């Protein structure tokens, strides 16, 4: 079994090293994620309910939306994530009572039972940020390094229901809406690392402005300008 896991980890690590092809533009799913993540971060239940309904209308599956809401707890805390999940459950029940059958979608591909989640999470984290994570914060709090590697980039990002681009769009939308400008700039860099183009990120800002608000979009726009300038 150990050999099986080592082979699986090697394959996963190889996949992480491959270039990620950028899309021509944000697709309907990615566009739908922007307000879902933003309103979850803000705790705006009424606006979130409409964003969730729009996401389903635009072709997102129940499991894809659920992945966004679960991931939000790592960036916005359990209260916001749980509230968002509650809004979604109530919406699905209302739709079911009205005779609407929503597409549940596929479940995550199971990991091997003996999966070394820290190795997997470390490989994912390194791929996303472009280098091994290190710094005074991690030296000061090794616990947060463990949580990031094993839980966020291991347990959560191990689910292949969403790709890395979709997950990072959810992340930057939430960070712009909290707001958390330092982490926003960091994750806009990650967006570029996983294949999102400057044009797609500008489209993200435009969607944020249209669907969420000017304050959030202005912050995201300034952060994007700073990130793009620093990468020249």
PDB file of N, CA, C and O in Angstrom, residues 24-89:
ATOM      1  N   UNK A  24      -9.295  31.649 -22.616  1.00  0.00           N
ATOM      2  CA  UNK A  24      -9.410  32.924 -23.319  1.00  0.00           C
ATOM      3  C   UNK A  24     -10.120  33.957 -22.457  1.00  0.00           C
ATOM      4  O   UNK A  24      -9.853  35.145 -22.543  1.00  0.00           O
ATOM      5  N   UNK A  25     -11.050  33.519 -21.639  1.00  0.00           N
ATOM      6  CA  UNK A  25     -11.806  34.416 -20.768  1.00  0.00           C
ATOM      7  C   UNK A  25     -12.388  33.598 -19.637  1.00  0.00           C
ATOM      8  O   UNK A  25     -12.389  32.367 -19.679  1.00  0.00           O
ATOM      9  N   UNK A  26     -12.845  34.279 -18.593  1.00  0.00           N
ATOM     10  CA  UNK A  26     -13.503  33.570 -17.498  1.00  0.00           C
ATOM     11  C   UNK A  26     -14.753  32.896 -18.030  1.00  0.00           C
ATOM     12  O   UNK A  26     -15.521  33.488 -18.786  1.00  0.00           O
ATOM     13  N   UNK A  27     -14.957  31.644 -17.636  1.00  0.00           N
ATOM     14  CA  UNK A  27     -16.165  30.957 -18.080  1.00  0.00           C
ATOM     15  C   UNK A  27     -17.319  31.269 -17.120  1.00  0.00           C
ATOM     16  O   UNK A  27     -17.142  31.981 -16.117  1.00  0.00           O
ATOM     17  N   UNK A  28     -18.488  30.743 -17.419  1.00  0.00           N
ATOM     18  CA  UNK A  28     -19.685  31.059 -16.625  1.00  0.00           C
ATOM     19  C   UNK A  28     -19.537  30.599 -15.185  1.00  0.00           C
ATOM     20  O   UNK A  28     -19.995  31.267 -14.254  1.00  0.00           O
ATOM     21  N   UNK A  29     -18.880  29.455 -14.988  1.00  0.00           N
ATOM     22  CA  UNK A  29     -18.665  28.956 -13.637  1.00  0.00           C
ATOM     23  C   UNK A  29     -17.773  29.901 -12.854  1.00  0.00           C
ATOM     24  O   UNK A  29     -18.099  30.278 -11.713  1.00  0.00           O
ATOM     25  N   UNK A  30     -16.653  30.310 -13.437  1.00  0.00           N
ATOM     26  CA  UNK A  30     -15.722  31.194 -12.749  1.00  0.00           C
ATOM     27  C   UNK A  30     -16.368  32.546 -12.445  1.00  0.00           C
ATOM     28  O   UNK A  30     -16.172  33.116 -11.366  1.00  0.00           O
ATOM     29  N   UNK A  31     -17.138  33.059 -13.397  1.00  0.00           N
ATOM     30  CA  UNK A  31     -17.840  34.323 -13.176  1.00  0.00           C
ATOM     31  C   UNK A  31     -18.845  34.195 -12.033  1.00  0.00           C
ATOM     32  O   UNK A  31     -18.992  35.118 -11.219  1.00  0.00           O
ATOM     33  N   UNK A  32     -19.523  33.064 -11.946  1.00  0.00           N
ATOM     34  CA  UNK A  32     -20.519  32.849 -10.899  1.00  0.00           C
ATOM     35  C   UNK A  32     -19.883  32.759  -9.522  1.00  0.00           C
ATOM     36  O   UNK A  32     -20.494  33.125  -8.512  1.00  0.00           O
ATOM     37  N   UNK A  33     -18.645  32.265  -9.474  1.00  0.00           N
ATOM     38  CA  UNK A  33     -17.959  32.091  -8.198  1.00  0.00           C
ATOM     39  C   UNK A  33     -17.679  33.430  -7.525  1.00  0.00           C
ATOM     40  O   UNK A  33     -17.681  33.530  -6.288  1.00  0.00           O
ATOM     41  N   UNK A  34     -17.446  34.466  -8.320  1.00  0.00           N
ATOM     42  CA  UNK A  34     -17.046  35.766  -7.768  1.00  0.00           C
ATOM     43  C   UNK A  34     -18.049  36.284  -6.731  1.00  0.00           C
ATOM     44  O   UNK A  34     -17.673  36.542  -5.577  1.00  0.00           O
ATOM     45  N   UNK A  35     -19.333  36.472  -7.065  1.00  0.00           N
ATOM     46  CA  UNK A  35     -20.269  36.969  -6.047  1.00  0.00           C
ATOM     47  C   UNK A  35     -20.564  35.950  -4.953  1.00  0.00           C
ATOM     48  O   UNK A  35     -20.835  36.351  -3.803  1.00  0.00           O
ATOM     49  N   UNK A  36     -20.512  34.663  -5.263  1.00  0.00           N
ATOM     50  CA  UNK A  36     -20.752  33.665  -4.218  1.00  0.00           C
ATOM     51  C   UNK A  36     -19.708  33.793  -3.116  1.00  0.00           C
ATOM     52  O   UNK A  36     -20.040  33.846  -1.925  1.00  0.00           O
ATOM     53  N   UNK A  37     -18.444  33.868  -3.502  1.00  0.00           N
ATOM     54  CA  UNK A  37     -17.376  34.001  -2.514  1.00  0.00           C
ATOM     55  C   UNK A  37     -17.442  35.350  -1.791  1.00  0.00           C
ATOM     56  O   UNK A  37     -17.248  35.432  -0.569  1.00  0.00           O
ATOM     57  N   UNK A  38     -17.717  36.407  -2.549  1.00  0.00           N
ATOM     58  CA  UNK A  38     -17.750  37.745  -1.958  1.00  0.00           C
ATOM     59  C   UNK A  38     -18.839  37.871  -0.908  1.00  0.00           C
ATOM     60  O   UNK A  38     -18.598  38.359   0.211  1.00  0.00           O
ATOM     61  N   UNK A  39     -20.046  37.445  -1.240  1.00  0.00           N
ATOM     62  CA  UNK A  39     -21.159  37.605  -0.296  1.00  0.00           C
ATOM     63  C   UNK A  39     -21.060  36.632   0.874  1.00  0.00           C
ATOM     64  O   UNK A  39     -21.564  36.922   1.965  1.00  0.00           O
ATOM     65  N   UNK A  40     -20.398  35.487   0.672  1.00  0.00           N
ATOM     66  CA  UNK A  40     -20.118  34.602   1.799  1.00  0.00           C
ATOM     67  C   UNK A  40     -19.176  35.298   2.768  1.00  0.00           C
ATOM     68  O   UNK A  40     -19.387  35.275   3.986  1.00  0.00           O
ATOM     69  N   UNK A  41     -18.130  35.915   2.241  1.00  0.00           N
ATOM     70  CA  UNK A  41     -17.157  36.620   3.074  1.00  0.00           C
ATOM     71  C   UNK A  41     -17.806  37.750   3.855  1.00  0.00           C
ATOM     72  O   UNK A  41     -17.459  38.015   5.013  1.00  0.00           O
ATOM     73  N   UNK A  42     -18.776  38.426   3.243  1.00  0.00           N
ATOM     74  CA  UNK A  42     -19.434  39.564   3.888  1.00  0.00           C
ATOM     75  C   UNK A  42     -20.578  39.148   4.808  1.00  0.00           C
ATOM     76  O   UNK A  42     -21.063  39.959   5.590  1.00  0.00           O
ATOM     77  N   UNK A  43     -21.029  37.917   4.685  1.00  0.00           N
ATOM     78  CA  UNK A  43     -22.184  37.478   5.472  1.00  0.00           C
ATOM     79  C   UNK A  43     -23.484  38.080   4.994  1.00  0.00           C
ATOM     80  O   UNK A  43     -24.445  38.179   5.769  1.00  0.00           O
ATOM     81  N   UNK A  44     -23.541  38.459   3.729  1.00  0.00           N
ATOM     82  CA  UNK A  44     -24.745  39.067   3.150  1.00  0.00           C
ATOM     83  C   UNK A  44     -25.640  37.946   2.625  1.00  0.00           C
ATOM     84  O   UNK A  44     -25.515  37.507   1.482  1.00  0.00           O
ATOM     85  N   UNK A  45     -26.554  37.478   3.464  1.00  0.00           N
ATOM     86  CA  UNK A  45     -27.323  36.278   3.145  1.00  0.00           C
ATOM     87  C   UNK A  45     -28.285  36.477   1.975  1.00  0.00           C
ATOM     88  O   UNK A  45     -28.434  35.580   1.130  1.00  0.00           O
ATOM     89  N   UNK A  46     -28.931  37.621   1.911  1.00  0.00           N
ATOM     90  CA  UNK A  46     -29.891  37.861   0.837  1.00  0.00           C
ATOM     91  C   UNK A  46     -29.183  37.888  -0.523  1.00  0.00           C
ATOM     92  O   UNK A  46     -29.633  37.268  -1.497  1.00  0.00           O
ATOM     93  N   UNK A  47     -28.071  38.624  -0.590  1.00  0.00           N
ATOM     94  CA  UNK A  47     -27.325  38.699  -1.839  1.00  0.00           C
ATOM     95  C   UNK A  47     -26.703  37.354  -2.185  1.00  0.00           C
ATOM     96  O   UNK A  47     -26.637  36.967  -3.360  1.00  0.00           O
ATOM     97  N   UNK A  48     -26.257  36.628  -1.169  1.00  0.00           N
ATOM     98  CA  UNK A  48     -25.669  35.312  -1.405  1.00  0.00           C
ATOM     99  C   UNK A  48     -26.701  34.350  -1.978  1.00  0.00           C
ATOM    100  O   UNK A  48     -26.393  33.580  -2.904  1.00  0.00           O
ATOM    101  N   UNK A  49     -27.902  34.382  -1.460  1.00  0.00           N
ATOM    102  CA  UNK A  49     -28.952  33.489  -1.972  1.00  0.00           C
ATOM    103  C   UNK A  49     -29.166  33.705  -3.467  1.00  0.00           C
ATOM    104  O   UNK A  49     -29.272  32.742  -4.235  1.00  0.00           O
ATOM    105  N   UNK A  50     -29.202  34.963  -3.893  1.00  0.00           N
ATOM    106  CA  UNK A  50     -29.383  35.249  -5.316  1.00  0.00           C
ATOM    107  C   UNK A  50     -28.170  34.796  -6.109  1.00  0.00           C
ATOM    108  O   UNK A  50     -28.298  34.248  -7.210  1.00  0.00           O
ATOM    109  N   UNK A  51     -26.961  35.006  -5.567  1.00  0.00           N
ATOM    110  CA  UNK A  51     -25.740  34.581  -6.259  1.00  0.00           C
ATOM    111  C   UNK A  51     -25.693  33.064  -6.406  1.00  0.00           C
ATOM    112  O   UNK A  51     -25.250  32.547  -7.436  1.00  0.00           O
ATOM    113  N   UNK A  52     -26.156  32.360  -5.385  1.00  0.00           N
ATOM    114  CA  UNK A  52     -26.198  30.896  -5.451  1.00  0.00           C
ATOM    115  C   UNK A  52     -27.182  30.429  -6.520  1.00  0.00           C
ATOM    116  O   UNK A  52     -26.885  29.506  -7.296  1.00  0.00           O
ATOM    117  N   UNK A  53     -28.348  31.068  -6.553  1.00  0.00           N
ATOM    118  CA  UNK A  53     -29.344  30.723  -7.576  1.00  0.00           C
ATOM    119  C   UNK A  53     -28.802  31.001  -8.972  1.00  0.00           C
ATOM    120  O   UNK A  53     -29.006  30.205  -9.907  1.00  0.00           O
ATOM    121  N   UNK A  54     -28.089  32.114  -9.121  1.00  0.00           N
ATOM    122  CA  UNK A  54     -27.490  32.443 -10.414  1.00  0.00           C
ATOM    123  C   UNK A  54     -26.427  31.419 -10.795  1.00  0.00           C
ATOM    124  O   UNK A  54     -26.294  31.048 -11.962  1.00  0.00           O
ATOM    125  N   UNK A  55     -25.644  30.964  -9.807  1.00  0.00           N
ATOM    126  CA  UNK A  55     -24.628  29.964 -10.074  1.00  0.00           C
ATOM    127  C   UNK A  55     -25.222  28.677 -10.601  1.00  0.00           C
ATOM    128  O   UNK A  55     -24.719  28.089 -11.566  1.00  0.00           O
ATOM    129  N   UNK A  56     -26.311  28.235  -9.985  1.00  0.00           N
ATOM    130  CA  UNK A  56     -27.001  27.031 -10.464  1.00  0.00           C
ATOM    131  C   UNK A  56     -27.551  27.247 -11.874  1.00  0.00           C
ATOM    132  O   UNK A  56     -27.454  26.374 -12.738  1.00  0.00           O
ATOM    133  N   UNK A  57     -28.105  28.433 -12.101  1.00  0.00           N
ATOM    134  CA  UNK A  57     -28.655  28.760 -13.420  1.00  0.00           C
ATOM    135  C   UNK A  57     -27.565  28.766 -14.488  1.00  0.00           C
ATOM    136  O   UNK A  57     -27.801  28.379 -15.643  1.00  0.00           O
ATOM    137  N   UNK A  58     -26.365  29.180 -14.089  1.00  0.00           N
ATOM    138  CA  UNK A  58     -25.248  29.281 -15.032  1.00  0.00           C
ATOM    139  C   UNK A  58     -24.510  27.962 -15.219  1.00  0.00           C
ATOM    140  O   UNK A  58     -23.459  27.926 -15.868  1.00  0.00           O
ATOM    141  N   UNK A  59     -25.037  26.887 -14.630  1.00  0.00           N
ATOM    142  CA  UNK A  59     -24.473  25.566 -14.888  1.00  0.00           C
ATOM    143  C   UNK A  59     -23.569  24.998 -13.820  1.00  0.00           C
ATOM    144  O   UNK A  59     -23.021  23.903 -13.999  1.00  0.00           O
ATOM    145  N   UNK A  60     -23.381  25.703 -12.702  1.00  0.00           N
ATOM    146  CA  UNK A  60     -22.593  25.130 -11.621  1.00  0.00           C
ATOM    147  C   UNK A  60     -23.365  23.983 -10.984  1.00  0.00           C
ATOM    148  O   UNK A  60     -24.590  24.044 -10.838  1.00  0.00           O
ATOM    149  N   UNK A  61     -22.640  22.932 -10.598  1.00  0.00           N
ATOM    150  CA  UNK A  61     -23.289  21.825  -9.911  1.00  0.00           C
ATOM    151  C   UNK A  61     -23.391  22.140  -8.417  1.00  0.00           C
ATOM    152  O   UNK A  61     -22.706  23.038  -7.898  1.00  0.00           O
ATOM    153  N   UNK A  62     -24.238  21.379  -7.738  1.00  0.00           N
ATOM    154  CA  UNK A  62     -24.370  21.535  -6.288  1.00  0.00           C
ATOM    155  C   UNK A  62     -23.023  21.310  -5.612  1.00  0.00           C
ATOM    156  O   UNK A  62     -22.621  22.073  -4.719  1.00  0.00           O
ATOM    157  N   UNK A  63     -22.293  20.295  -6.029  1.00  0.00           N
ATOM    158  CA  UNK A  63     -21.020  19.980  -5.389  1.00  0.00           C
ATOM    159  C   UNK A  63     -19.953  21.032  -5.670  1.00  0.00           C
ATOM    160  O   UNK A  63     -19.093  21.287  -4.823  1.00  0.00           O
ATOM    161  N   UNK A  64     -19.980  21.651  -6.839  1.00  0.00           N
ATOM    162  CA  UNK A  64     -19.028  22.730  -7.122  1.00  0.00           C
ATOM    163  C   UNK A  64     -19.278  23.923  -6.206  1.00  0.00           C
ATOM    164  O   UNK A  64     -18.336  24.497  -5.638  1.00  0.00           O
ATOM    165  N   UNK A  65     -20.541  24.301  -6.049  1.00  0.00           N
ATOM    166  CA  UNK A  65     -20.864  25.420  -5.162  1.00  0.00           C
ATOM    167  C   UNK A  65     -20.526  25.069  -3.718  1.00  0.00           C
ATOM    168  O   UNK A  65     -19.986  25.901  -2.970  1.00  0.00           O
ATOM    169  N   UNK A  66     -20.827  23.851  -3.329  1.00  0.00           N
ATOM    170  CA  UNK A  66     -20.515  23.426  -1.962  1.00  0.00           C
ATOM    171  C   UNK A  66     -19.022  23.521  -1.692  1.00  0.00           C
ATOM    172  O   UNK A  66     -18.603  23.937  -0.603  1.00  0.00           O
ATOM    173  N   UNK A  67     -18.191  23.166  -2.687  1.00  0.00           N
ATOM    174  CA  UNK A  67     -16.740  23.261  -2.528  1.00  0.00           C
ATOM    175  C   UNK A  67     -16.310  24.705  -2.268  1.00  0.00           C
ATOM    176  O   UNK A  67     -15.431  24.957  -1.448  1.00  0.00           O
ATOM    177  N   UNK A  68     -16.917  25.645  -2.984  1.00  0.00           N
ATOM    178  CA  UNK A  68     -16.588  27.060  -2.764  1.00  0.00           C
ATOM    179  C   UNK A  68     -16.931  27.461  -1.333  1.00  0.00           C
ATOM    180  O   UNK A  68     -16.127  28.086  -0.629  1.00  0.00           O
ATOM    181  N   UNK A  69     -18.116  27.093  -0.876  1.00  0.00           N
ATOM    182  CA  UNK A  69     -18.570  27.482   0.461  1.00  0.00           C
ATOM    183  C   UNK A  69     -17.725  26.842   1.552  1.00  0.00           C
ATOM    184  O   UNK A  69     -17.434  27.475   2.582  1.00  0.00           O
ATOM    185  N   UNK A  70     -17.323  25.603   1.359  1.00  0.00           N
ATOM    186  CA  UNK A  70     -16.464  24.934   2.336  1.00  0.00           C
ATOM    187  C   UNK A  70     -15.083  25.580   2.353  1.00  0.00           C
ATOM    188  O   UNK A  70     -14.520  25.846   3.426  1.00  0.00           O
ATOM    189  N   UNK A  71     -14.524  25.858   1.184  1.00  0.00           N
ATOM    190  CA  UNK A  71     -13.210  26.489   1.120  1.00  0.00           C
ATOM    191  C   UNK A  71     -13.196  27.842   1.814  1.00  0.00           C
ATOM    192  O   UNK A  71     -12.171  28.245   2.385  1.00  0.00           O
ATOM    193  N   UNK A  72     -14.316  28.541   1.799  1.00  0.00           N
ATOM    194  CA  UNK A  72     -14.376  29.877   2.380  1.00  0.00           C
ATOM    195  C   UNK A  72     -14.033  29.905   3.861  1.00  0.00           C
ATOM    196  O   UNK A  72     -13.552  30.911   4.374  1.00  0.00           O
ATOM    197  N   UNK A  73     -14.238  28.791   4.549  1.00  0.00           N
ATOM    198  CA  UNK A  73     -13.960  28.812   5.985  1.00  0.00           C
ATOM    199  C   UNK A  73     -12.478  29.038   6.259  1.00  0.00           C
ATOM    200  O   UNK A  73     -12.099  29.628   7.273  1.00  0.00           O
ATOM    201  N   UNK A  74     -11.615  28.591   5.322  1.00  0.00           N
ATOM    202  CA  UNK A  74     -10.185  28.770   5.513  1.00  0.00           C
ATOM    203  C   UNK A  74      -9.774  30.235   5.383  1.00  0.00           C
ATOM    204  O   UNK A  74      -8.717  30.635   5.877  1.00  0.00           O
ATOM    205  N   UNK A  75     -10.599  31.033   4.721  1.00  0.00           N
ATOM    206  CA  UNK A  75     -10.268  32.440   4.490  1.00  0.00           C
ATOM    207  C   UNK A  75     -11.183  33.400   5.245  1.00  0.00           C
ATOM    208  O   UNK A  75     -10.783  34.525   5.557  1.00  0.00           O
ATOM    209  N   UNK A  76     -12.399  32.990   5.526  1.00  0.00           N
ATOM    210  CA  UNK A  76     -13.365  33.897   6.164  1.00  0.00           C
ATOM    211  C   UNK A  76     -13.834  33.409   7.524  1.00  0.00           C
ATOM    212  O   UNK A  76     -14.551  34.127   8.207  1.00  0.00           O
ATOM    213  N   UNK A  77     -13.454  32.182   7.919  1.00  0.00           N
ATOM    214  CA  UNK A  77     -13.835  31.644   9.211  1.00  0.00           C
ATOM    215  C   UNK A  77     -15.054  30.732   9.147  1.00  0.00           C
ATOM    216  O   UNK A  77     -15.854  30.801   8.212  1.00  0.00           O
ATOM    217  N   UNK A  78     -15.178  29.884  10.152  1.00  0.00           N
ATOM    218  CA  UNK A  78     -16.304  28.965  10.216  1.00  0.00           C
ATOM    219  C   UNK A  78     -17.663  29.668  10.197  1.00  0.00           C
ATOM    220  O   UNK A  78     -18.586  29.203   9.515  1.00  0.00           O
ATOM    221  N   UNK A  79     -17.860  30.775  10.940  1.00  0.00           N
ATOM    222  CA  UNK A  79     -19.194  31.397  10.952  1.00  0.00           C
ATOM    223  C   UNK A  79     -19.700  31.770   9.559  1.00  0.00           C
ATOM    224  O   UNK A  79     -20.859  31.506   9.227  1.00  0.00           O
ATOM    225  N   UNK A  80     -18.853  32.395   8.752  1.00  0.00           N
ATOM    226  CA  UNK A  80     -19.286  32.796   7.407  1.00  0.00           C
ATOM    227  C   UNK A  80     -19.543  31.569   6.535  1.00  0.00           C
ATOM    228  O   UNK A  80     -20.515  31.514   5.778  1.00  0.00           O
ATOM    229  N   UNK A  81     -18.644  30.585   6.607  1.00  0.00           N
ATOM    230  CA  UNK A  81     -18.806  29.381   5.795  1.00  0.00           C
ATOM    231  C   UNK A  81     -20.060  28.620   6.177  1.00  0.00           C
ATOM    232  O   UNK A  81     -20.840  28.192   5.309  1.00  0.00           O
ATOM    233  N   UNK A  82     -20.281  28.448   7.460  1.00  0.00           N
ATOM    234  CA  UNK A  82     -21.471  27.728   7.919  1.00  0.00           C
ATOM    235  C   UNK A  82     -22.752  28.467   7.544  1.00  0.00           C
ATOM    236  O   UNK A  82     -23.746  27.850   7.150  1.00  0.00           O
ATOM    237  N   UNK A  83     -22.716  29.794   7.660  1.00  0.00           N
ATOM    238  CA  UNK A  83     -23.879  30.581   7.254  1.00  0.00           C
ATOM    239  C   UNK A  83     -24.152  30.398   5.769  1.00  0.00           C
ATOM    240  O   UNK A  83     -25.298  30.206   5.343  1.00  0.00           O
ATOM    241  N   UNK A  84     -23.095  30.443   4.966  1.00  0.00           N
ATOM    242  CA  UNK A  84     -23.251  30.257   3.528  1.00  0.00           C
ATOM    243  C   UNK A  84     -23.811  28.887   3.183  1.00  0.00           C
ATOM    244  O   UNK A  84     -24.701  28.762   2.331  1.00  0.00           O
ATOM    245  N   UNK A  85     -23.315  27.865   3.853  1.00  0.00           N
ATOM    246  CA  UNK A  85     -23.825  26.514   3.619  1.00  0.00           C
ATOM    247  C   UNK A  85     -25.295  26.414   4.016  1.00  0.00           C
ATOM    248  O   UNK A  85     -26.097  25.758   3.336  1.00  0.00           O
ATOM    249  N   UNK A  86     -25.645  27.091   5.106  1.00  0.00           N
ATOM    250  CA  UNK A  86     -27.046  27.087   5.529  1.00  0.00           C
ATOM    251  C   UNK A  86     -27.960  27.751   4.517  1.00  0.00           C
ATOM    252  O   UNK A  86     -29.055  27.261   4.228  1.00  0.00           O
ATOM    253  N   UNK A  87     -27.511  28.877   3.969  1.00  0.00           N
ATOM    254  CA  UNK A  87     -28.286  29.563   2.929  1.00  0.00           C
ATOM    255  C   UNK A  87     -28.457  28.652   1.715  1.00  0.00           C
ATOM    256  O   UNK A  87     -29.543  28.565   1.131  1.00  0.00           O
ATOM    257  N   UNK A  88     -27.410  27.937   1.375  1.00  0.00           N
ATOM    258  CA  UNK A  88     -27.458  27.058   0.209  1.00  0.00           C
ATOM    259  C   UNK A  88     -28.409  25.879   0.436  1.00  0.00           C
ATOM    260  O   UNK A  88     -29.203  25.528  -0.449  1.00  0.00           O
ATOM    261  N   UNK A  89     -28.337  25.274   1.618  1.00  0.00           N
ATOM    262  CA  UNK A  89     -29.241  24.159   1.933  1.00  0.00           C
ATOM    263  C   UNK A  89     -30.695  24.609   1.847  1.00  0.00           C
ATOM    264  O   UNK A  89     -31.550  23.922   1.264  1.00  0.00           O
TER     265      UNK A  89
END
